[in-house]
Amino acid sequence: DAIFTFPLKLQQFHFDNDQLAQTSTQFVTNFLNCWDSPNRCAQLLPLYTPQSQFSVCADTSVPPSTARDADQNPAFGFYVPHSRNINKVSSEKTLEQRLATGQEQIATAFRQLPASRHALQQDPQGYAMQTIEYPQVNGFMVVLHGYFEETAKPELEQQSSSSGNKYNNRGRRNNNSHSNNPASNRLSKKSFDRTWVVVPMNGSFIIASDILVVRTYTGNTWSEPAPVPVPTPVAA
Amino acid sequence: MNYSGANTRQQPHITETFVQKVLAHLDDADETKLNNFLQLFSGSNPNAVVGAPAPAPPARIVFNGQRSTDAMAFLTLWNQQVVQTQHTLTALDYHVIPGSGTVVCNATAKVRFDESGRDKRGQDASVATPPGSAGSNGNNRSRGNNNNARQRQSWGPYFGISMQLVLDERVYRNDMHGVIHSLTYTMVYKPEDSLIDL
């Protein structure tokens, strides 16, 4: 086929400097190990302060079927009731409620998300990362793109949408069918982009901001697809 | 989480409008508007005069994992070496970072490219179409040396992108000058029937 080649070739990793490469890789590896563990909250909450913020944002759009391994029937039922996607939710009150601030709210938000398994060690080709300095906080920003497998339903499941539920979808373009339809609550593989603003402190880290974007699963752009096995000819 | 000096009620709307503005600038083929886009980036003041205060540090731009030297270099490359694009925002979230005067935005969008074989100036230069390949994959999009394609764009299928912006909180006070401290833009999925190679 005819090809237009982008002037900037896509790179799997970018780090502003070698020190950040080491520090942020260590941070992400440890963070995801804890995130995937049964006691997610107990291990991670010490990294958050009373001013730290966390939110989840669901991008429910379906990629074209010609994108490699694209899930054409994605399930977002566990995320949409908590999603702070301002492209879909316009209610100021809802957006405020869906921004978790401080350890207590962040712990609740963590428990409302499915348990997961990332494959950082087993499949490093499945992840891309950019780390840049963030001088305004004397820290850095890490952006990780990749995928995870949902392994269990959330510890805190979304209650039915009764009146007074703070997570009712009252936004202009939101759709409650995501949270009420059992089919949309099945466990599956998801792609994600996660952005942390991290401040190194006393040999550890403080997370000032943590935004998790959950997307429909697709193969990525930065790694080659696995080779198709060539069938062995069978002797007549 | 209120930030002093910022109109918190309007923050979501302003954030979304600003991100849409950035995407619209990326889609704008008009070279004469490049300066308008450039002025949004920190440390980029094309009209700086001698004796003016020291400029802010230049914005960090990381496109598909590669760092650009500065905003001007990136925008020139984008304008001259990338074909016409069309972005559509699909998700956006943001946090105002207390005490830092900054805002982190995380956007996802889809983008498609003009695969007609012309660059932004309408020159037949960017896509090299080998003889006999037009329409060879069975779809009915106009390609390369098809004469009809010279009259209009021929949009390819959508790619997925993830974009992060670190903005100065002045953006909430209607001050857009130099508010982009950093921009990271990564293509996260690619349709296999596109002519674009990353």
Coordinates of C-alpha atoms in Angstrom, one line a residue:
Chain A
D1 CA 0.0 0.0 0.0
A2 CA 1.0 3.6 -0.4
I3 CA 2.5 5.0 2.7
F4 CA 2.8 8.4 4.3
T5 CA 5.5 8.2 6.9
F6 CA 5.1 10.5 9.9
P7 CA 8.1 12.9 10.2
L8 CA 8.5 12.0 13.9
K9 CA 8.8 8.2 14.3
L10 CA 6.8 6.9 17.2
Q11 CA 8.9 5.9 20.2
Q12 CA 7.7 3.7 23.0
F13 CA 9.4 5.7 25.7
H14 CA 10.4 9.3 26.4
F15 CA 12.1 10.5 29.5
D16 CA 13.3 14.0 30.0
N17 CA 16.5 12.7 31.5
D18 CA 18.2 9.5 32.7
Q19 CA 17.4 10.2 36.3
L20 CA 13.7 10.5 35.6
A21 CA 13.8 7.3 33.5
Q22 CA 15.0 5.4 36.5
T23 CA 12.8 7.1 39.1
S24 CA 9.6 7.0 37.1
T25 CA 10.0 3.4 35.9
Q26 CA 10.5 2.4 39.5
F27 CA 7.5 4.4 40.5
V28 CA 5.2 2.9 37.9
T29 CA 6.3 -0.7 38.5
N30 CA 5.8 -0.4 42.2
F31 CA 2.5 1.5 41.8
L32 CA 0.9 -1.1 39.5
N33 CA 2.1 -4.0 41.6
C34 CA 0.2 -2.4 44.5
W35 CA -2.8 -1.4 42.3
D36 CA -3.2 -5.0 41.2
S37 CA -2.8 -6.5 44.7
P38 CA -5.9 -7.4 46.9
N39 CA -5.1 -4.6 49.3
R40 CA -4.8 -1.8 46.8
C41 CA -5.9 0.9 49.2
A42 CA -3.7 -0.1 52.1
Q43 CA -0.5 -0.1 50.0
L44 CA -1.2 3.0 47.9
L45 CA -3.0 5.5 50.1
P46 CA 0.2 6.6 52.0
L47 CA 1.3 8.1 48.6
Y48 CA -1.7 10.5 48.6
T49 CA -2.1 13.6 50.8
P50 CA -5.2 15.5 51.9
Q51 CA -4.8 17.7 48.7
S52 CA -4.2 14.8 46.3
Q53 CA -6.7 14.3 43.6
F54 CA -7.9 11.2 41.7
S55 CA -10.5 10.7 39.1
V56 CA -11.5 8.1 36.5
C57 CA -12.6 9.1 33.0
A58 CA -14.3 6.6 30.6
D59 CA -13.8 7.0 26.9
T60 CA -16.6 4.8 25.7
S61 CA -16.0 5.4 22.0
V62 CA -15.5 2.3 19.9
P63 CA -12.4 2.3 17.7
P64 CA -12.7 1.3 14.0
S65 CA -12.9 -2.4 13.5
T66 CA -9.7 -2.2 11.4
A67 CA -7.7 -1.3 14.5
R68 CA -5.8 -4.4 15.6
D69 CA -7.7 -6.5 18.2
A70 CA -10.2 -3.7 18.7
D71 CA -13.1 -4.7 21.1
Q72 CA -16.2 -3.9 19.1
N73 CA -18.5 -4.5 22.1
P74 CA -16.9 -2.9 25.0
A75 CA -18.4 -2.9 28.6
F76 CA -18.0 0.2 30.6
G77 CA -20.7 -0.4 33.3
F78 CA -18.1 -0.2 36.1
Y79 CA -16.7 3.1 35.0
V80 CA -19.5 5.3 33.6
P81 CA -21.2 5.9 36.9
H82 CA -18.0 7.4 38.3
S83 CA -16.6 8.9 35.0
R84 CA -15.5 12.5 35.1
N85 CA -15.5 12.9 31.3
I86 CA -16.3 16.5 30.9
N87 CA -16.9 15.9 27.2
K88 CA -20.0 13.9 28.4
V89 CA -20.9 15.2 31.8
S90 CA -21.9 18.8 32.1
S91 CA -23.3 19.0 35.6
E92 CA -21.0 21.0 37.7
K93 CA -22.2 19.2 40.9
T94 CA -21.6 15.8 39.3
L95 CA -18.1 16.7 38.2
E96 CA -17.3 17.9 41.7
Q97 CA -18.6 14.8 43.3
R98 CA -16.6 12.6 40.9
L99 CA -13.3 14.3 41.8
A100 CA -11.9 12.4 44.8
T101 CA -9.8 14.6 47.0
G102 CA -7.8 13.3 50.0
Q103 CA -7.2 9.8 51.2
E104 CA -10.7 9.0 52.3
Q105 CA -12.4 9.9 49.0
I106 CA -9.6 8.4 47.0
A107 CA -9.9 5.1 48.9
T108 CA -13.6 5.0 48.1
A109 CA -13.0 5.7 44.5
F110 CA -10.4 2.9 44.3
R111 CA -12.8 0.4 45.8
Q112 CA -15.4 1.3 43.2
L113 CA -13.2 0.1 40.4
P114 CA -12.7 -3.5 39.3
A115 CA -9.6 -5.5 40.5
S116 CA -7.1 -5.7 37.7
R117 CA -4.0 -7.3 36.4
H118 CA -1.5 -5.3 34.3
A119 CA 1.2 -7.2 32.4
L120 CA 4.1 -4.8 32.7
Q121 CA 6.7 -7.5 33.5
Q122 CA 5.3 -10.2 31.1
D123 CA 4.5 -7.9 28.2
P124 CA 6.6 -4.7 28.4
Q125 CA 5.9 -4.1 24.7
G126 CA 2.3 -3.5 25.6
Y127 CA 3.1 -0.3 27.4
A128 CA 4.4 3.2 26.4
M129 CA 5.5 5.8 28.8
Q130 CA 6.4 9.5 28.8
T131 CA 8.0 11.3 31.7
I132 CA 8.6 15.0 31.8
E133 CA 9.7 17.4 34.4
Y134 CA 7.1 19.4 36.3
P135 CA 9.0 22.3 37.8
Q136 CA 5.9 24.0 39.2
V137 CA 5.7 21.2 41.8
N138 CA 9.4 20.2 41.9
G139 CA 8.4 16.9 40.5
F140 CA 7.5 15.1 37.3
M141 CA 4.5 13.9 35.3
V142 CA 4.3 10.3 34.2
V143 CA 2.0 9.3 31.4
L144 CA 1.5 5.5 30.9
H145 CA -0.5 4.0 28.0
G146 CA -1.3 0.3 28.0
Y147 CA -3.9 -2.3 29.0
F148 CA -5.1 -4.3 31.9
E149 CA -7.3 -7.3 32.5
E150 CA -10.3 -6.8 34.8
T151 CA -10.1 -9.8 37.2
A152 CA -12.9 -9.2 39.7
K153 CA -15.9 -6.9 40.2
P154 CA -15.4 -3.7 42.4
E155 CA -15.3 -4.1 46.1
L156 CA -17.9 -1.4 46.3
E157 CA -20.5 -2.0 43.6
Q158 CA -22.6 0.7 42.2
Q159 CA -26.0 0.8 43.9
S160 CA -29.1 1.0 41.7
S161 CA -29.8 4.5 40.6
S162 CA -32.2 5.5 43.3
S163 CA -32.9 9.2 44.0
G164 CA -30.2 10.8 46.2
N165 CA -27.5 8.5 44.9
K166 CA -24.5 10.9 44.5
Y167 CA -23.4 9.0 41.4
N168 CA -26.6 9.4 39.5
N169 CA -25.8 10.3 35.9
R170 CA -27.4 13.7 35.6
G171 CA -25.2 15.0 32.8
R172 CA -26.6 16.2 29.6
R173 CA -25.2 13.4 27.5
N174 CA -24.8 10.6 30.0
N175 CA -26.6 7.3 29.7
N176 CA -27.6 5.2 32.6
S177 CA -27.8 2.0 30.6
H178 CA -24.1 1.5 31.2
S179 CA -24.6 1.0 34.9
N180 CA -27.8 -0.9 34.8
N181 CA -27.3 -3.4 32.1
P182 CA -25.6 -6.6 33.3
A183 CA -24.0 -7.0 29.9
S184 CA -22.1 -3.8 30.4
N185 CA -20.8 -5.1 33.8
R186 CA -18.9 -8.1 32.4
L187 CA -15.2 -8.2 33.1
S188 CA -12.9 -7.7 30.1
K189 CA -9.7 -6.3 28.9
K190 CA -9.3 -2.5 28.7
S191 CA -6.8 0.0 27.3
F192 CA -5.9 2.9 29.5
D193 CA -3.9 6.1 29.8
R194 CA -2.9 7.1 33.2
T195 CA -1.3 10.4 34.2
W196 CA 0.4 11.0 37.6
V197 CA 1.8 14.2 38.9
V198 CA 4.5 13.0 41.3
V199 CA 6.5 14.8 43.9
P200 CA 9.6 13.0 45.2
M201 CA 9.8 13.5 49.0
N202 CA 12.0 12.0 51.7
G203 CA 13.0 9.0 49.5
S204 CA 9.4 8.3 48.7
F205 CA 6.8 9.9 46.5
I206 CA 3.7 12.1 46.9
I207 CA 1.0 11.8 44.2
A208 CA -0.5 15.2 43.7
S209 CA -2.7 14.2 40.8
D210 CA -3.8 10.8 39.3
I211 CA -6.1 10.7 36.3
L212 CA -7.1 7.3 34.9
V213 CA -8.6 7.2 31.5
V214 CA -10.2 3.8 30.6
R215 CA -10.7 3.1 26.9
T216 CA -12.0 0.3 24.7
Y217 CA -9.3 -2.3 24.3
T218 CA -7.2 -2.2 21.1
G219 CA -3.8 -3.3 20.0
N220 CA -1.3 -0.5 20.3
T221 CA 0.7 1.5 17.8
W222 CA 4.2 1.2 19.2
S223 CA 4.7 -2.5 19.0
E224 CA 4.5 -4.9 16.1
P225 CA 1.7 -7.5 16.2
A226 CA 2.7 -11.0 17.1
P227 CA 3.7 -13.0 14.0
V228 CA 1.1 -15.2 12.6
P229 CA 2.2 -18.8 13.1
V230 CA 2.9 -20.5 9.8
P231 CA 1.1 -23.9 9.6
T232 CA 3.5 -26.8 9.3
P233 CA 2.9 -28.7 6.0
V234 CA 1.5 -32.1 6.6
A235 CA 3.1 -34.9 4.6
A236 CA 0.7 -36.7 2.3
Chain B
M1 CA -11.0 21.8 45.4
N2 CA -11.3 25.5 44.7
Y3 CA -8.4 27.4 43.2
S4 CA -8.3 31.1 44.2
G5 CA -8.6 33.5 41.4
A6 CA -10.2 30.9 39.1
N7 CA -13.8 30.8 38.3
T8 CA -14.5 27.2 39.4
R9 CA -18.0 27.2 38.0
Q10 CA -16.7 27.9 34.5
Q11 CA -13.6 25.7 34.8
P12 CA -15.0 22.6 33.0
H13 CA -16.3 24.7 30.2
I14 CA -13.2 26.7 29.8
T15 CA -11.0 23.6 29.9
E16 CA -13.0 21.9 27.2
T17 CA -13.1 25.0 25.0
F18 CA -9.3 25.4 25.3
V19 CA -8.6 21.8 24.5
Q20 CA -11.0 22.0 21.5
K21 CA -9.1 25.1 20.5
V22 CA -5.8 23.3 20.5
L23 CA -7.2 20.5 18.4
A24 CA -8.7 23.0 16.0
H25 CA -5.3 24.7 15.7
L26 CA -3.7 21.3 14.8
D27 CA -6.3 20.9 12.1
D28 CA -5.9 24.3 10.7
A29 CA -4.0 24.2 7.4
D30 CA -3.7 28.0 7.2
E31 CA -0.1 28.9 7.7
T32 CA -0.9 32.5 8.4
K33 CA -2.6 31.4 11.7
L34 CA 0.5 29.6 13.0
N35 CA 1.4 32.5 15.1
N36 CA -2.0 32.4 16.9
F37 CA -1.2 28.8 17.9
L38 CA 2.4 29.6 18.8
Q39 CA 1.4 32.3 21.2
L40 CA -0.4 29.7 23.4
F41 CA 2.9 28.1 24.3
S42 CA 5.0 29.1 27.2
G43 CA 8.3 30.8 26.2
S44 CA 7.2 31.5 22.7
N45 CA 6.8 35.2 22.0
P46 CA 7.4 35.9 18.4
N47 CA 6.9 39.6 19.1
A48 CA 9.3 39.9 21.9
V49 CA 11.1 43.3 22.2
V50 CA 14.6 44.1 23.5
G51 CA 14.4 44.9 27.2
A52 CA 11.2 42.9 27.8
P53 CA 11.1 40.7 30.9
A54 CA 12.9 37.3 30.6
P55 CA 10.6 34.9 28.8
A56 CA 9.1 31.9 30.6
P57 CA 10.8 28.5 30.1
P58 CA 9.9 27.0 26.8
A59 CA 7.0 24.6 26.7
R60 CA 7.9 20.9 26.6
I61 CA 6.4 19.2 23.6
V62 CA 6.6 15.4 23.3
F63 CA 4.9 14.1 20.1
N64 CA 4.7 10.3 19.7
G65 CA 7.4 9.9 22.3
Q66 CA 9.8 12.3 20.7
R67 CA 10.8 15.6 22.3
S68 CA 10.6 18.7 20.1
T69 CA 13.2 21.4 20.5
D70 CA 10.6 24.1 20.9
A71 CA 7.0 25.0 19.9
M72 CA 8.1 26.8 16.8
A73 CA 10.0 23.8 15.5
F74 CA 7.1 21.5 16.3
L75 CA 4.4 23.7 14.7
T76 CA 6.5 24.3 11.6
L77 CA 7.1 20.6 11.2
W78 CA 3.4 19.8 11.8
N79 CA 2.3 22.4 9.3
Q80 CA 4.8 21.6 6.6
Q81 CA 5.3 17.8 6.9
V82 CA 2.0 16.4 8.1
V83 CA -1.0 16.2 5.9
Q84 CA -4.4 17.8 6.8
T85 CA -6.0 16.3 10.0
Q86 CA -9.4 16.3 11.6
H87 CA -9.5 15.7 15.4
T88 CA -12.6 14.8 17.4
L89 CA -12.5 15.0 21.2
T90 CA -13.9 11.8 22.9
A91 CA -13.0 12.3 26.5
L92 CA -11.5 14.9 28.8
D93 CA -10.6 15.3 32.5
Y94 CA -8.5 17.8 34.4
H95 CA -7.1 18.6 37.8
V96 CA -6.2 22.0 39.1
I97 CA -3.0 21.3 41.1
P98 CA -3.2 23.3 44.3
G99 CA -0.4 25.7 45.0
S100 CA 1.3 25.2 41.6
G101 CA -0.8 27.6 39.5
T102 CA -1.2 24.8 37.0
V103 CA -3.8 22.5 35.5
V104 CA -3.3 19.0 34.2
C105 CA -5.6 18.0 31.4
N106 CA -5.9 14.5 30.0
A107 CA -7.7 14.2 26.7
T108 CA -8.4 11.4 24.4
A109 CA -9.5 12.0 20.8
K110 CA -9.6 10.4 17.4
V111 CA -7.9 11.8 14.4
R112 CA -8.1 11.1 10.7
F113 CA -5.8 12.2 7.9
D114 CA -6.3 13.5 4.4
E115 CA -5.1 10.5 2.5
S116 CA -5.7 12.0 -0.9
G117 CA -2.0 12.4 -1.6
R118 CA -1.9 16.1 -1.1
D119 CA -0.2 18.1 1.6
K120 CA -1.8 21.0 3.4
R121 CA -1.0 23.4 0.6
G122 CA -2.6 21.1 -2.0
Q123 CA 0.7 19.9 -3.4
D124 CA 0.9 16.3 -4.6
A125 CA 3.9 15.5 -2.5
S126 CA 3.3 13.9 0.9
V127 CA 1.9 10.5 0.0
A128 CA 3.9 8.5 -2.4
T129 CA 1.4 6.3 -4.2
P130 CA 3.0 3.3 -6.0
P131 CA 1.4 2.6 -9.4
G132 CA -1.7 0.4 -9.2
S133 CA -2.2 0.8 -5.5
A134 CA -5.2 3.2 -5.6
G135 CA -8.3 1.5 -4.4
S136 CA -6.5 -1.8 -4.2
N137 CA -7.7 -2.6 -0.7
G138 CA -11.3 -2.7 -1.9
N139 CA -12.7 0.4 -0.3
N140 CA -14.1 3.3 -2.3
R141 CA -12.1 6.1 -0.8
S142 CA -10.3 8.3 -3.4
R143 CA -6.6 7.8 -3.3
G144 CA -3.3 9.3 -4.6
N145 CA -3.4 9.9 -8.3
N146 CA -7.1 9.9 -8.6
N147 CA -8.1 13.2 -10.2
N148 CA -11.2 13.5 -8.1
A149 CA -9.0 13.5 -4.9
R150 CA -7.3 16.7 -6.0
Q151 CA -10.6 18.5 -5.6
R152 CA -11.3 17.6 -2.0
Q153 CA -9.9 15.8 1.1
S154 CA -10.1 12.1 1.2
W155 CA -10.3 11.2 4.9
G156 CA -8.8 8.0 6.0
P157 CA -10.0 5.9 9.0
Y158 CA -9.6 7.2 12.6
F159 CA -6.5 6.8 14.8
G160 CA -6.7 7.1 18.6
I161 CA -4.7 9.7 20.4
S162 CA -4.0 10.5 24.0
M163 CA -3.0 14.1 24.8
Q164 CA -1.9 15.6 28.1
L165 CA -1.6 19.4 28.6
V166 CA -0.1 21.2 31.5
L167 CA -1.7 24.6 31.5
D168 CA -1.2 27.8 33.5
E169 CA -4.2 28.6 35.6
R170 CA -4.3 32.0 33.9
V171 CA -6.4 30.2 31.3
Y172 CA -9.3 30.5 33.7
R173 CA -8.9 34.3 33.7
N174 CA -9.2 34.5 30.0
D175 CA -5.5 35.0 29.5
M176 CA -4.4 32.5 26.9
H177 CA -0.9 33.9 26.2
G178 CA 1.8 31.3 26.9
V179 CA -0.5 29.1 29.0
I180 CA 0.7 25.8 27.6
H181 CA 3.6 24.6 29.7
S182 CA 3.7 21.1 28.2
L183 CA 2.0 19.0 25.6
T184 CA 2.3 15.3 25.1
Y185 CA 0.6 13.7 22.2
T186 CA 0.7 10.0 21.6
M187 CA -1.1 7.9 18.9
V188 CA -2.4 4.9 20.9
Y189 CA -4.2 2.9 18.2
K190 CA -4.0 2.7 14.4
P191 CA -6.4 1.3 11.9
E192 CA -4.7 -1.2 9.6
D193 CA -6.4 0.1 6.5
S194 CA -4.7 3.5 6.7
L195 CA -2.0 4.8 4.4
I196 CA -0.2 6.4 7.3
D197 CA 2.8 4.8 8.8
L198 CA 3.9 5.7 12.2

